[in-house]
Short mmCIF file of C-alpha atoms in Angstrom, two decimals:
data_model
loop_
_atom_site.label_atom_id
_atom_site.label_comp_id
_atom_site.label_asym_id
_atom_site.label_seq_id
_atom_site.Cartn_x
_atom_site.Cartn_y
_atom_site.Cartn_z
CA UNK A 8 -9.31 -15.23 2.04
CA UNK A 9 -9.00 -11.48 2.44
CA UNK A 10 -9.19 -9.24 -0.62
CA UNK A 11 -8.61 -5.48 -0.63
CA UNK A 12 -11.03 -3.47 -2.77
CA UNK A 13 -10.30 0.12 -3.71
CA UNK A 14 -13.02 2.50 -4.88
CA UNK A 15 -12.60 6.09 -6.02
CA UNK A 16 -14.60 8.79 -4.28
CA UNK A 17 -16.15 11.61 -6.31
CA UNK A 18 -16.79 14.29 -3.67
CA UNK A 19 -18.15 17.75 -4.37
CA UNK A 20 -15.76 20.65 -3.53
CA UNK A 21 -17.39 21.18 -0.12
CA UNK A 22 -17.22 17.47 0.64
CA UNK A 23 -13.57 17.26 -0.47
CA UNK A 24 -12.69 20.17 1.80
CA UNK A 25 -14.32 18.42 4.76
CA UNK A 26 -12.54 15.15 3.98
CA UNK A 27 -9.18 16.91 3.79
CA UNK A 28 -9.76 18.71 7.09
CA UNK A 29 -10.76 15.40 8.70
CA UNK A 30 -7.73 13.52 7.42
CA UNK A 31 -5.35 16.24 8.59
CA UNK A 32 -7.00 16.49 12.01
CA UNK A 33 -6.83 12.71 12.51
CA UNK A 34 -3.15 12.58 11.58
CA UNK A 35 -2.27 15.56 13.78
CA UNK A 36 -4.01 13.76 16.61
CA UNK A 37 -2.12 10.55 15.84
CA UNK A 38 1.19 12.44 15.82
CA UNK A 39 0.34 13.93 19.20
CA UNK A 40 -0.56 10.51 20.59
CA UNK A 41 2.68 9.12 19.16
CA UNK A 42 4.72 11.77 20.97
CA UNK A 43 2.96 10.96 24.25
CA UNK A 44 3.56 7.22 23.71
CA UNK A 45 7.24 7.87 23.00
CA UNK A 46 7.88 10.26 25.90
CA UNK A 47 5.99 8.22 28.52
CA UNK A 48 6.90 4.77 27.22
CA UNK A 49 3.28 3.71 26.80
CA UNK A 50 2.83 1.23 23.95
CA UNK A 51 -0.36 -0.68 24.83
CA UNK A 52 -3.69 0.48 23.46
CA UNK A 53 -5.60 0.76 26.74
CA UNK A 54 -2.80 2.63 28.50
CA UNK A 55 -2.27 5.10 25.68
CA UNK A 56 -6.00 5.67 25.28
CA UNK A 57 -6.25 6.68 28.96
CA UNK A 58 -3.43 9.17 28.46
CA UNK A 59 -4.61 10.93 25.29
CA UNK A 60 -8.32 10.21 24.75
CA UNK A 61 -9.60 13.44 26.29
CA UNK A 62 -6.97 15.55 24.50
CA UNK A 63 -7.76 14.04 21.12
CA UNK A 64 -11.43 14.97 21.50
CA UNK A 65 -10.99 18.50 22.84
CA UNK A 66 -7.83 19.70 21.10
CA UNK A 67 -8.34 18.09 17.68
CA UNK A 68 -12.12 17.95 17.40
CA UNK A 69 -12.39 14.19 17.04
CA UNK A 70 -15.43 12.23 18.12
CA UNK A 71 -15.17 9.03 20.15
CA UNK A 72 -14.55 6.45 17.42
CA UNK A 73 -12.02 8.45 15.35
CA UNK A 74 -10.09 9.17 18.57
CA UNK A 75 -9.99 5.44 19.36
CA UNK A 76 -8.85 4.63 15.82
CA UNK A 77 -6.11 7.27 16.02
CA UNK A 78 -4.80 5.57 19.17
CA UNK A 79 -4.94 2.16 17.50
CA UNK A 80 -3.04 3.51 14.49
CA UNK A 81 -0.26 4.72 16.78
CA UNK A 82 -0.04 1.41 18.65
CA UNK A 83 0.07 -0.53 15.37
CA UNK A 84 2.79 1.79 14.02
CA UNK A 85 5.03 1.14 17.03
CA UNK A 86 4.36 -2.60 16.79
CA UNK A 87 5.44 -2.50 13.14
CA UNK A 88 8.56 -0.55 14.09
CA UNK A 89 9.50 -3.15 16.71
CA UNK A 90 9.01 -5.94 14.19
CA UNK A 91 11.22 -4.18 11.63
CA UNK A 92 13.94 -3.60 14.19
CA UNK A 93 13.79 -7.23 15.31
CA UNK A 94 13.91 -8.48 11.71
CA UNK A 95 16.91 -6.28 10.89
CA UNK A 96 15.08 -4.30 8.21
CA UNK A 97 16.58 -1.06 9.54
CA UNK A 98 20.11 -2.38 9.67
CA UNK A 99 22.24 -3.34 12.67
CA UNK A 100 21.83 -1.64 16.04
CA UNK A 101 24.90 0.49 15.31
CA UNK A 102 23.53 1.95 12.07
CA UNK A 103 22.34 5.53 11.85
CA UNK A 104 18.93 4.51 10.55
CA UNK A 105 18.40 2.12 13.47
CA UNK A 106 19.40 4.72 16.07
CA UNK A 107 17.21 7.39 14.47
CA UNK A 108 14.17 5.11 14.53
CA UNK A 109 14.65 4.54 18.26
CA UNK A 110 15.45 8.13 19.20
CA UNK A 111 12.49 9.95 17.63
CA UNK A 112 8.70 9.45 17.87
CA UNK A 113 6.77 8.29 14.84
CA UNK A 114 5.27 11.16 12.81
CA UNK A 115 2.24 10.71 10.56
CA UNK A 116 1.96 12.46 7.21
CA UNK A 117 -0.99 14.90 6.88
CA UNK A 118 -2.46 12.74 4.10
CA UNK A 119 -1.79 9.34 5.74
CA UNK A 120 -4.67 6.85 5.64
CA UNK A 121 -7.26 6.93 8.40
CA UNK A 122 -9.43 3.88 9.25
CA UNK A 123 -13.21 4.18 9.79
CA UNK A 124 -15.56 1.53 11.09
CA UNK A 125 -19.26 1.06 10.37
CA UNK A 126 -20.25 3.57 13.07
CA UNK A 127 -18.39 6.36 11.23
CA UNK A 128 -18.78 5.18 7.63
CA UNK A 129 -21.80 3.60 5.97
CA UNK A 130 -22.23 2.37 2.39
CA UNK A 131 -25.32 2.91 0.24
CA UNK A 132 -24.59 0.40 -2.51
CA UNK A 133 -27.74 0.95 -4.55
CA UNK A 134 -27.12 4.69 -4.81
CA UNK A 135 -23.31 4.26 -5.07
CA UNK A 136 -22.75 6.72 -2.21
CA UNK A 137 -21.17 6.70 1.23
CA UNK A 138 -21.90 8.61 4.41
CA UNK A 139 -18.85 9.45 6.50
CA UNK A 140 -18.05 11.33 9.71
CA UNK A 141 -15.98 14.49 9.30
CA UNK A 142 -14.85 17.29 11.60
CA UNK A 143 -17.53 19.42 9.89
CA UNK A 144 -20.29 16.95 10.66
CA UNK A 145 -21.68 13.91 8.89
CA UNK A 146 -21.18 14.09 5.12
CA UNK A 147 -23.84 12.18 3.22
CA UNK A 148 -24.22 11.35 -0.45
CA UNK A 149 -20.53 11.20 -1.41
CA UNK A 150 -20.49 9.33 -4.70
CA UNK A 151 -18.00 6.57 -5.50
CA UNK A 152 -17.07 4.45 -8.50
CA UNK A 153 -14.91 1.45 -9.30
CA UNK A 154 -14.54 -1.68 -11.40
CA UNK A 155 -17.81 -3.65 -11.64
CA UNK A 156 -16.20 -6.84 -10.28
CA UNK A 157 -14.78 -4.99 -7.28
CA UNK A 158 -18.09 -3.26 -6.60
CA UNK A 159 -19.82 -6.64 -6.67
CA UNK A 160 -17.31 -8.06 -4.19
CA UNK A 161 -17.80 -4.97 -2.01
CA UNK A 162 -21.54 -5.59 -1.77
CA UNK A 163 -21.24 -9.31 -1.02
CA UNK A 164 -18.14 -9.70 1.11
CA UNK A 165 -17.11 -6.43 2.78
CA UNK A 166 -16.14 -6.87 6.44
CA UNK A 167 -14.62 -4.60 9.07
CA UNK A 168 -13.02 -1.20 8.65
CA UNK A 169 -12.44 0.93 5.57
CA UNK A 170 -9.47 3.26 5.08
CA UNK A 171 -9.78 6.79 3.70
CA UNK A 172 -6.74 7.95 1.72
CA UNK A 173 -5.80 10.90 -0.47
CA UNK A 174 -3.41 10.27 -3.35
CA UNK A 175 -2.45 12.84 -5.94
CA UNK A 176 -5.39 15.09 -5.11
CA UNK A 177 -7.85 12.19 -5.50
CA UNK A 178 -9.82 10.40 -2.81
CA UNK A 179 -10.12 6.65 -2.31
CA UNK A 180 -11.69 4.20 0.11
CA UNK A 181 -9.96 0.88 0.67
CA UNK A 182 -12.22 -1.83 2.08
CA UNK A 183 -11.43 -5.37 3.22
CA UNK A 184 -13.53 -8.20 1.81
CA UNK A 185 -13.67 -11.76 3.17
CA UNK A 186 -13.78 -13.91 0.03
CA UNK A 187 -14.69 -17.61 0.51
CA UNK A 188 -11.73 -19.88 -0.14
CA UNK A 189 -11.78 -21.77 -3.39
CA UNK A 190 -12.13 -25.54 -3.29
CA UNK A 191 -8.84 -27.36 -2.93
CA UNK A 192 -7.83 -29.70 -5.74
CA UNK A 193 -4.96 -32.08 -6.32
CA UNK A 194 -2.87 -30.83 -9.28
CA UNK A 195 -1.97 -33.37 -11.94
CA UNK A 196 1.33 -31.60 -12.60
CA UNK A 197 3.20 -28.36 -11.88
CA UNK A 198 4.19 -25.23 -13.78
CA UNK A 199 7.61 -24.03 -12.68
CA UNK A 200 8.13 -20.25 -12.69
CA UNK A 201 11.67 -18.91 -12.74
CA UNK A 202 12.04 -15.18 -11.95
CA UNK A 203 15.02 -13.27 -13.32
CA UNK A 204 16.46 -10.08 -14.74
CA UNK A 205 16.50 -10.68 -18.50
CA UNK A 206 13.02 -12.21 -18.21
CA UNK A 207 10.75 -11.28 -15.33
CA UNK A 208 9.24 -14.75 -15.43
CA UNK A 209 9.98 -17.89 -17.41
CA UNK A 210 7.68 -20.89 -17.13
CA UNK A 211 8.59 -24.54 -17.54
CA UNK A 212 6.40 -24.51 -20.66
CA UNK A 213 9.00 -22.23 -22.26
CA UNK A 214 7.00 -18.99 -22.07
CA UNK A 215 9.03 -15.83 -21.34
CA UNK A 216 7.49 -12.66 -19.89
CA UNK A 217 9.53 -9.53 -20.50
CA UNK A 218 9.87 -8.20 -24.02
CA UNK A 219 12.09 -5.49 -25.40
CA UNK A 220 9.41 -2.86 -24.86
CA UNK A 221 9.44 -3.32 -21.10
CA UNK A 222 13.26 -3.40 -21.04
CA UNK A 223 13.36 -0.07 -22.85
CA UNK A 224 10.80 1.37 -20.46
CA UNK A 225 12.83 0.36 -17.41
CA UNK A 226 16.08 1.79 -18.84
CA UNK A 227 14.32 5.03 -19.78
CA UNK A 228 12.87 5.40 -16.30
CA UNK A 229 16.32 4.84 -14.78
CA UNK A 230 17.83 7.59 -16.98
CA UNK A 231 15.04 10.05 -16.16
CA UNK A 232 15.36 9.27 -12.47
CA UNK A 233 19.14 9.85 -12.55
CA UNK A 234 18.74 13.21 -14.31
CA UNK A 235 16.23 14.45 -11.75
CA UNK A 236 18.36 13.24 -8.84
CA UNK A 237 21.31 15.29 -10.10
CA UNK A 238 19.35 18.56 -9.98
CA UNK A 239 18.57 18.37 -6.24
CA UNK A 240 15.87 21.05 -6.41
CA UNK A 241 12.46 21.12 -4.76
CA UNK A 242 10.72 20.81 -8.11
CA UNK A 243 12.91 17.83 -9.02
CA UNK A 244 12.01 16.10 -5.75
CA UNK A 245 8.31 16.60 -6.45
CA UNK A 246 8.71 15.19 -9.94
CA UNK A 247 10.66 12.23 -8.56
CA UNK A 248 7.84 11.51 -6.13
CA UNK A 249 5.24 11.58 -8.92
CA UNK A 250 7.44 9.45 -11.16
CA UNK A 251 7.91 6.91 -8.37
CA UNK A 252 4.14 6.48 -7.99
CA UNK A 253 3.77 6.14 -11.77
CA UNK A 254 6.50 3.48 -11.91
CA UNK A 255 4.90 1.56 -9.05
CA UNK A 256 1.52 1.53 -10.80
CA UNK A 257 3.10 0.36 -14.05
CA UNK A 258 5.06 -2.42 -12.29
CA UNK A 259 1.94 -3.58 -10.43
CA UNK A 260 0.00 -3.70 -13.71
CA UNK A 261 2.71 -5.72 -15.48
CA UNK A 262 3.05 -8.15 -12.56
CA UNK A 263 -0.73 -8.57 -12.47
CA UNK A 264 -0.91 -9.32 -16.21
CA UNK A 265 1.92 -11.86 -16.01
CA UNK A 266 0.49 -13.64 -12.97
CA UNK A 267 -3.01 -13.67 -14.42
CA UNK A 268 -1.81 -15.37 -17.62
CA UNK A 269 0.18 -17.99 -15.70
CA UNK A 270 -2.71 -18.70 -13.30
CA UNK A 271 -5.20 -19.03 -16.18
CA UNK A 272 -2.94 -21.59 -17.90
CA UNK A 273 -2.59 -23.52 -14.63
CA UNK A 274 -6.35 -23.56 -14.09
CA UNK A 275 -7.07 -24.64 -17.65
CA UNK A 276 -4.60 -27.53 -17.51
CA UNK A 277 -5.30 -28.56 -13.90
CA UNK A 278 -1.74 -27.88 -12.74
CA UNK A 279 -0.26 -26.14 -9.74
CA UNK A 280 2.32 -23.32 -9.72
CA UNK A 281 5.80 -23.68 -8.22
CA UNK A 282 7.58 -20.31 -7.94
CA UNK A 283 11.33 -19.92 -7.57
CA UNK A 284 12.31 -18.77 -4.09
CA UNK A 285 14.38 -15.57 -4.15
CA UNK A 286 14.74 -14.84 -0.42
CA UNK A 287 18.02 -13.03 0.27
CA UNK A 288 19.05 -12.84 -3.39
CA UNK A 289 20.37 -9.29 -3.03
CA UNK A 290 22.79 -10.48 -0.36
CA UNK A 291 23.77 -13.70 -2.14
CA UNK A 292 24.30 -12.44 -5.69
CA UNK A 293 26.64 -9.72 -6.91
CA UNK A 294 25.45 -8.15 -10.15
CA UNK A 295 27.18 -6.26 -12.88
CA UNK A 296 26.97 -2.50 -12.59
CA UNK A 297 24.48 -2.22 -15.46
CA UNK A 298 22.16 -4.76 -13.77
CA UNK A 299 22.02 -3.25 -10.29
CA UNK A 300 19.42 -0.60 -10.98
CA UNK A 301 17.33 -3.10 -12.94
CA UNK A 302 17.12 -5.58 -10.07
CA UNK A 303 16.42 -2.99 -7.39
CA UNK A 304 13.74 -1.20 -9.42
CA UNK A 305 11.38 -4.14 -9.95
CA UNK A 306 9.09 -5.67 -7.28
CA UNK A 307 9.92 -9.36 -7.75
CA UNK A 308 8.34 -10.15 -4.37
CA UNK A 309 5.04 -8.69 -5.56
CA UNK A 310 5.05 -10.98 -8.58
CA UNK A 311 5.56 -13.98 -6.31
CA UNK A 312 2.68 -12.86 -4.08
CA UNK A 313 0.36 -12.56 -7.09
CA UNK A 314 1.20 -16.13 -8.09
CA UNK A 315 0.81 -17.55 -4.57
#
């Protein structure tokens, strides 16, 4: 089983400046490679690497491995785009969003995540530091911190690449850990979980997870969001972006708490969990006007994934 572990980097000002320059250079290089892939119709990794490898090293100052990872990021982005188009996530072929996705090359944000493998990034777990390649040379002794349980999993089970990201002026590393699968057991019974609007989750034991406090929070966020959207200023858009991230973190926390309580009850009683399937509910159900924002603003799918 794969588990994603996120640790927070604590770089010195000089180290943070080098990390920012590296992230921006890698994403400029990826945008350039994306334009070449779009204009020449090259979508495979080997073909695109032959086209842009030399340019990525000379024009953007990347070494061999970061240049290869920039190419892989572009190829993966176009593969994801094809999958979304095929699944209809961008609407029908006649929609404006669909046509725009096909008519323009993919552009990477300056602060988009950049993967690093063990040749470009090494972990010193005892000292709680990392050594990472940057455009200004190898940066050693960058401190990091995180939850003790996640740090323990990082030491024991980390495998493969790690992604460097910048979020809100802070730096993070996201690593993939291969956790051994738990032993399978035959449940003696099942806990049914019904997901809904009035209650985020209701179990067959009669436990409801919502509360008036969370309902008030969601209504307040909707009002604040509507007020900022009416202003249509640059400052309002920045505040909307920050508020969106804050709402996402809050929703993730609430979903995690709910799922953790349900899973702990299931483990204690030796039962399995059966979650209501909500695939296509937005197309099948027509809600009242006052419920529409409530349904669209909560990640019900995330809650189901936590319980799976």
